Short mmCIF file of N, CA, C and O in Angstrom, two decimals:
data_model
loop_
_atom_site.label_atom_id
_atom_site.label_comp_id
_atom_site.label_asym_id
_atom_site.label_seq_id
_atom_site.Cartn_x
_atom_site.Cartn_y
_atom_site.Cartn_z
N TRP A 20 25.82 -21.05 2.86
CA TRP A 20 25.77 -21.86 1.66
C TRP A 20 24.58 -21.59 0.84
O TRP A 20 24.68 -21.35 -0.32
N SER A 21 23.37 -21.55 1.43
CA SER A 21 22.15 -21.28 0.64
C SER A 21 22.15 -19.92 0.04
O SER A 21 21.68 -19.76 -1.11
N SER A 22 22.85 -18.94 0.65
CA SER A 22 22.86 -17.59 0.07
C SER A 22 23.79 -17.67 -1.20
O SER A 22 23.47 -17.08 -2.17
N ASP A 23 24.85 -18.46 -1.11
CA ASP A 23 25.78 -18.64 -2.24
C ASP A 23 25.04 -19.25 -3.41
O ASP A 23 25.19 -18.85 -4.59
N VAL A 24 24.20 -20.30 -3.15
CA VAL A 24 23.52 -20.95 -4.19
C VAL A 24 22.48 -19.98 -4.83
O VAL A 24 22.43 -19.94 -6.01
N CYS A 25 21.73 -19.15 -4.07
CA CYS A 25 20.81 -18.33 -4.62
C CYS A 25 21.57 -17.28 -5.48
O CYS A 25 21.12 -16.89 -6.57
N SER A 26 22.67 -16.71 -5.00
CA SER A 26 23.35 -15.64 -5.73
C SER A 26 23.85 -16.17 -7.02
O SER A 26 23.77 -15.50 -8.03
N SER A 27 24.52 -17.37 -6.95
CA SER A 27 25.14 -17.83 -8.16
C SER A 27 24.20 -18.49 -9.17
O SER A 27 24.25 -18.27 -10.38
N ASP A 28 23.18 -19.21 -8.64
CA ASP A 28 22.28 -19.92 -9.53
C ASP A 28 21.13 -19.00 -9.98
O ASP A 28 20.60 -19.19 -11.10
N LEU A 29 20.74 -18.03 -9.18
CA LEU A 29 19.56 -17.28 -9.46
C LEU A 29 19.81 -15.82 -9.68
O LEU A 29 18.96 -15.09 -10.14
N GLY A 30 21.04 -15.37 -9.48
CA GLY A 30 21.43 -14.01 -9.78
C GLY A 30 20.94 -13.00 -8.70
O GLY A 30 20.94 -11.86 -8.93
N SER A 31 20.51 -13.47 -7.57
CA SER A 31 20.12 -12.58 -6.53
C SER A 31 20.25 -13.15 -5.15
O SER A 31 20.49 -14.32 -4.99
N SER A 32 20.04 -12.34 -4.10
CA SER A 32 20.13 -12.74 -2.75
C SER A 32 18.81 -13.54 -2.51
O SER A 32 17.84 -13.41 -3.16
N PRO A 33 18.88 -14.36 -1.40
CA PRO A 33 17.60 -15.04 -0.97
C PRO A 33 16.46 -14.08 -0.79
O PRO A 33 15.33 -14.40 -1.20
N ALA A 34 16.67 -12.87 -0.17
CA ALA A 34 15.64 -12.06 0.06
C ALA A 34 15.10 -11.40 -1.23
O ALA A 34 13.80 -11.29 -1.34
N SER A 35 15.96 -11.01 -2.15
CA SER A 35 15.51 -10.56 -3.46
C SER A 35 14.74 -11.64 -4.20
O SER A 35 13.72 -11.31 -4.85
N PHE A 36 15.18 -12.86 -4.11
CA PHE A 36 14.50 -13.96 -4.79
C PHE A 36 13.06 -14.13 -4.26
O PHE A 36 12.10 -14.23 -5.02
N ILE A 37 12.93 -14.07 -2.97
CA ILE A 37 11.61 -14.25 -2.35
C ILE A 37 10.73 -13.01 -2.66
O ILE A 37 9.55 -13.19 -3.00
N LEU A 38 11.28 -11.86 -2.60
CA LEU A 38 10.49 -10.68 -2.98
C LEU A 38 10.00 -10.72 -4.36
O LEU A 38 8.87 -10.40 -4.72
N ASN A 39 10.87 -11.26 -5.25
CA ASN A 39 10.43 -11.31 -6.69
C ASN A 39 9.33 -12.32 -6.82
O ASN A 39 8.26 -12.01 -7.60
N ILE A 40 9.30 -13.40 -6.08
CA ILE A 40 8.19 -14.29 -6.16
C ILE A 40 6.90 -13.63 -5.59
O ILE A 40 5.83 -13.82 -6.22
N LYS A 41 7.08 -12.96 -4.48
CA LYS A 41 5.83 -12.23 -3.96
C LYS A 41 5.26 -11.19 -4.98
O LYS A 41 4.08 -11.10 -5.11
N MET A 42 6.16 -10.45 -5.61
CA MET A 42 5.69 -9.48 -6.53
C MET A 42 5.02 -10.10 -7.75
O MET A 42 3.94 -9.59 -8.17
N LYS A 43 5.55 -11.26 -8.25
CA LYS A 43 4.93 -11.90 -9.39
C LYS A 43 3.49 -12.45 -9.06
O LYS A 43 2.54 -12.27 -9.76
N ARG A 44 3.39 -12.92 -7.76
CA ARG A 44 2.09 -13.46 -7.27
C ARG A 44 1.16 -12.38 -7.17
O ARG A 44 0.01 -12.45 -7.60
N ALA A 45 1.54 -11.22 -6.58
CA ALA A 45 0.72 -10.07 -6.33
C ALA A 45 0.23 -9.52 -7.73
O ALA A 45 -0.95 -9.27 -7.89
N ARG A 46 1.11 -9.44 -8.65
CA ARG A 46 0.68 -8.87 -9.96
C ARG A 46 -0.29 -9.88 -10.60
O ARG A 46 -1.34 -9.33 -11.21
N HIS A 47 -0.11 -11.16 -10.56
CA HIS A 47 -1.01 -12.04 -11.08
C HIS A 47 -2.43 -11.85 -10.45
O HIS A 47 -3.38 -11.89 -11.13
N LEU A 48 -2.41 -11.83 -9.07
CA LEU A 48 -3.74 -11.64 -8.38
C LEU A 48 -4.40 -10.33 -8.81
O LEU A 48 -5.63 -10.38 -8.93
N LEU A 49 -3.64 -9.26 -8.89
CA LEU A 49 -4.22 -7.97 -9.30
C LEU A 49 -4.89 -8.09 -10.65
O LEU A 49 -5.87 -7.42 -10.87
N GLU A 50 -4.19 -8.81 -11.56
CA GLU A 50 -4.78 -8.89 -12.88
C GLU A 50 -5.91 -9.94 -13.11
O GLU A 50 -6.61 -9.83 -14.04
N THR A 51 -5.94 -10.88 -12.18
CA THR A 51 -6.88 -12.00 -12.39
C THR A 51 -7.97 -12.16 -11.40
O THR A 51 -8.91 -12.86 -11.66
N ASP A 52 -7.91 -11.41 -10.35
CA ASP A 52 -8.85 -11.58 -9.21
C ASP A 52 -9.39 -10.23 -8.80
O ASP A 52 -9.06 -9.69 -7.75
N PRO A 53 -10.30 -9.60 -9.60
CA PRO A 53 -10.76 -8.29 -9.31
C PRO A 53 -11.57 -8.17 -7.98
O PRO A 53 -11.75 -7.14 -7.44
N LYS A 54 -12.10 -9.24 -7.51
CA LYS A 54 -12.92 -9.30 -6.24
C LYS A 54 -12.01 -9.14 -5.02
O LYS A 54 -12.40 -8.80 -3.94
N MET A 55 -10.61 -9.48 -5.13
CA MET A 55 -9.75 -9.51 -4.01
C MET A 55 -9.26 -8.10 -3.80
O MET A 55 -8.78 -7.47 -4.79
N SER A 56 -9.32 -7.52 -2.65
CA SER A 56 -8.91 -6.22 -2.36
C SER A 56 -7.31 -6.15 -2.46
O SER A 56 -6.66 -7.12 -2.18
N ILE A 57 -6.86 -4.98 -2.66
CA ILE A 57 -5.44 -4.78 -2.67
C ILE A 57 -4.81 -5.07 -1.38
O ILE A 57 -3.73 -5.63 -1.25
N ASP A 58 -5.50 -4.71 -0.26
CA ASP A 58 -5.00 -5.03 1.12
C ASP A 58 -4.92 -6.50 1.27
O ASP A 58 -3.92 -7.04 1.80
N ASP A 59 -5.94 -7.28 0.81
CA ASP A 59 -5.85 -8.70 0.96
C ASP A 59 -4.79 -9.35 0.10
O ASP A 59 -4.17 -10.35 0.51
N ILE A 60 -4.58 -8.77 -1.04
CA ILE A 60 -3.48 -9.28 -1.87
C ILE A 60 -2.15 -9.02 -1.19
O ILE A 60 -1.26 -9.96 -1.17
N ALA A 61 -1.98 -7.84 -0.63
CA ALA A 61 -0.72 -7.50 0.05
C ALA A 61 -0.57 -8.49 1.16
O ALA A 61 0.58 -9.09 1.32
N PHE A 62 -1.53 -8.81 1.95
CA PHE A 62 -1.33 -9.74 3.13
C PHE A 62 -1.18 -11.11 2.72
O PHE A 62 -0.35 -11.87 3.26
N SER A 63 -1.85 -11.57 1.63
CA SER A 63 -1.76 -12.90 1.18
C SER A 63 -0.31 -13.17 0.59
O SER A 63 0.10 -14.27 0.43
N CYS A 64 0.34 -12.13 0.12
CA CYS A 64 1.63 -12.19 -0.47
C CYS A 64 2.76 -11.92 0.58
O CYS A 64 3.94 -11.90 0.20
N GLY A 65 2.35 -11.86 1.83
CA GLY A 65 3.43 -11.87 2.90
C GLY A 65 3.80 -10.48 3.40
O GLY A 65 4.76 -10.33 4.14
N PHE A 66 3.06 -9.44 3.01
CA PHE A 66 3.33 -8.10 3.51
C PHE A 66 2.52 -7.81 4.73
O PHE A 66 1.27 -7.97 4.74
N GLU A 67 3.19 -7.32 5.79
CA GLU A 67 2.46 -6.95 6.99
C GLU A 67 1.74 -5.66 6.91
O GLU A 67 0.69 -5.42 7.54
N HIS A 68 2.24 -4.72 6.07
CA HIS A 68 1.61 -3.43 5.84
C HIS A 68 1.44 -3.12 4.37
O HIS A 68 2.28 -3.37 3.57
N THR A 69 0.23 -2.65 4.09
CA THR A 69 -0.07 -2.31 2.66
C THR A 69 0.92 -1.27 2.10
O THR A 69 1.29 -1.28 0.93
N SER A 70 1.36 -0.37 2.97
CA SER A 70 2.29 0.66 2.46
C SER A 70 3.62 0.09 2.03
O SER A 70 4.16 0.53 0.98
N SER A 71 4.11 -0.99 2.70
CA SER A 71 5.27 -1.65 2.35
C SER A 71 5.06 -2.33 0.99
O SER A 71 5.94 -2.38 0.10
N PHE A 72 3.94 -2.94 0.80
CA PHE A 72 3.55 -3.53 -0.41
C PHE A 72 3.61 -2.54 -1.58
O PHE A 72 4.14 -2.86 -2.66
N TYR A 73 2.93 -1.43 -1.44
CA TYR A 73 2.88 -0.41 -2.40
C TYR A 73 4.24 0.08 -2.83
O TYR A 73 4.59 0.16 -3.97
N HIS A 74 5.11 0.25 -1.77
CA HIS A 74 6.51 0.79 -2.07
C HIS A 74 7.27 -0.30 -2.84
O HIS A 74 7.91 0.07 -3.89
N ALA A 75 7.25 -1.53 -2.46
CA ALA A 75 7.93 -2.55 -3.14
C ALA A 75 7.42 -2.82 -4.55
O ALA A 75 8.20 -3.01 -5.46
N PHE A 76 6.10 -2.71 -4.71
CA PHE A 76 5.52 -2.95 -6.02
C PHE A 76 5.88 -1.89 -7.01
O PHE A 76 6.25 -2.11 -8.11
N ARG A 77 5.75 -0.61 -6.52
CA ARG A 77 6.12 0.55 -7.39
C ARG A 77 7.60 0.46 -7.78
O ARG A 77 7.98 0.80 -8.87
N LYS A 78 8.49 0.17 -6.83
CA LYS A 78 9.89 0.05 -7.07
C LYS A 78 10.22 -0.98 -8.22
O LYS A 78 10.97 -0.73 -9.07
N LYS A 79 9.45 -2.13 -8.10
CA LYS A 79 9.72 -3.21 -9.05
C LYS A 79 9.12 -2.89 -10.46
O LYS A 79 9.73 -3.05 -11.45
N TYR A 80 7.89 -2.44 -10.47
CA TYR A 80 7.16 -2.35 -11.73
C TYR A 80 7.03 -0.87 -12.23
O TYR A 80 6.59 -0.65 -13.41
N GLY A 81 7.25 0.11 -11.42
CA GLY A 81 7.17 1.52 -11.87
C GLY A 81 5.76 2.07 -11.87
O GLY A 81 5.56 3.15 -12.34
N VAL A 82 4.80 1.24 -11.41
CA VAL A 82 3.40 1.63 -11.26
C VAL A 82 2.89 1.14 -9.93
O VAL A 82 3.51 0.25 -9.30
N THR A 83 1.78 1.67 -9.49
CA THR A 83 1.22 1.21 -8.19
C THR A 83 0.32 -0.07 -8.48
O THR A 83 -0.11 -0.23 -9.59
N PRO A 84 -0.03 -0.77 -7.43
CA PRO A 84 -0.95 -1.92 -7.53
C PRO A 84 -2.33 -1.42 -8.06
O PRO A 84 -2.92 -2.09 -8.90
N ARG A 85 -2.74 -0.18 -7.58
CA ARG A 85 -3.99 0.37 -8.07
C ARG A 85 -3.85 0.58 -9.56
O ARG A 85 -4.90 0.38 -10.32
N ASP A 86 -2.72 1.11 -10.07
CA ASP A 86 -2.62 1.33 -11.53
C ASP A 86 -2.81 0.10 -12.30
O ASP A 86 -3.46 0.06 -13.32
N VAL A 87 -2.22 -1.00 -11.81
CA VAL A 87 -2.32 -2.30 -12.48
C VAL A 87 -3.80 -2.80 -12.47
O VAL A 87 -4.30 -3.24 -13.44
N ARG A 88 -4.46 -2.60 -11.36
CA ARG A 88 -5.85 -2.98 -11.15
C ARG A 88 -6.73 -2.22 -12.16
O ARG A 88 -7.59 -2.79 -12.80
N ARG A 89 -6.41 -0.94 -12.48
CA ARG A 89 -7.13 -0.12 -13.38
C ARG A 89 -6.70 -0.25 -14.78
O ARG A 89 -7.33 0.19 -15.68
N GLY A 90 -5.66 -1.08 -15.07
CA GLY A 90 -5.15 -1.31 -16.36
C GLY A 90 -4.32 -0.16 -16.85
O GLY A 90 -4.11 -0.06 -18.05
N ILE A 91 -3.81 0.66 -15.98
CA ILE A 91 -2.86 1.72 -16.34
C ILE A 91 -1.51 1.28 -16.21
O ILE A 91 -0.99 1.00 -15.09
N GLU A 92 -0.79 1.24 -17.26
CA GLU A 92 0.67 0.75 -17.22
C GLU A 92 1.53 1.43 -18.21
O GLU A 92 1.32 1.75 -19.23
#
């Protein structure tokens, strides 16, 4: 039932919905908290491995977290 609600109301699966929230939070932290390391941002957004975070971030935004941190977009 919850999967049907997410798919019909939100246009995505529950996993995609959660990943989207994680990515938005990560991007916000990258842009607003320069003292927080990329590793710390990855872990605080629920990624166990920084490499998984980089892969998901690049897939969603087309740039790496480091690119966003440097202002390259």
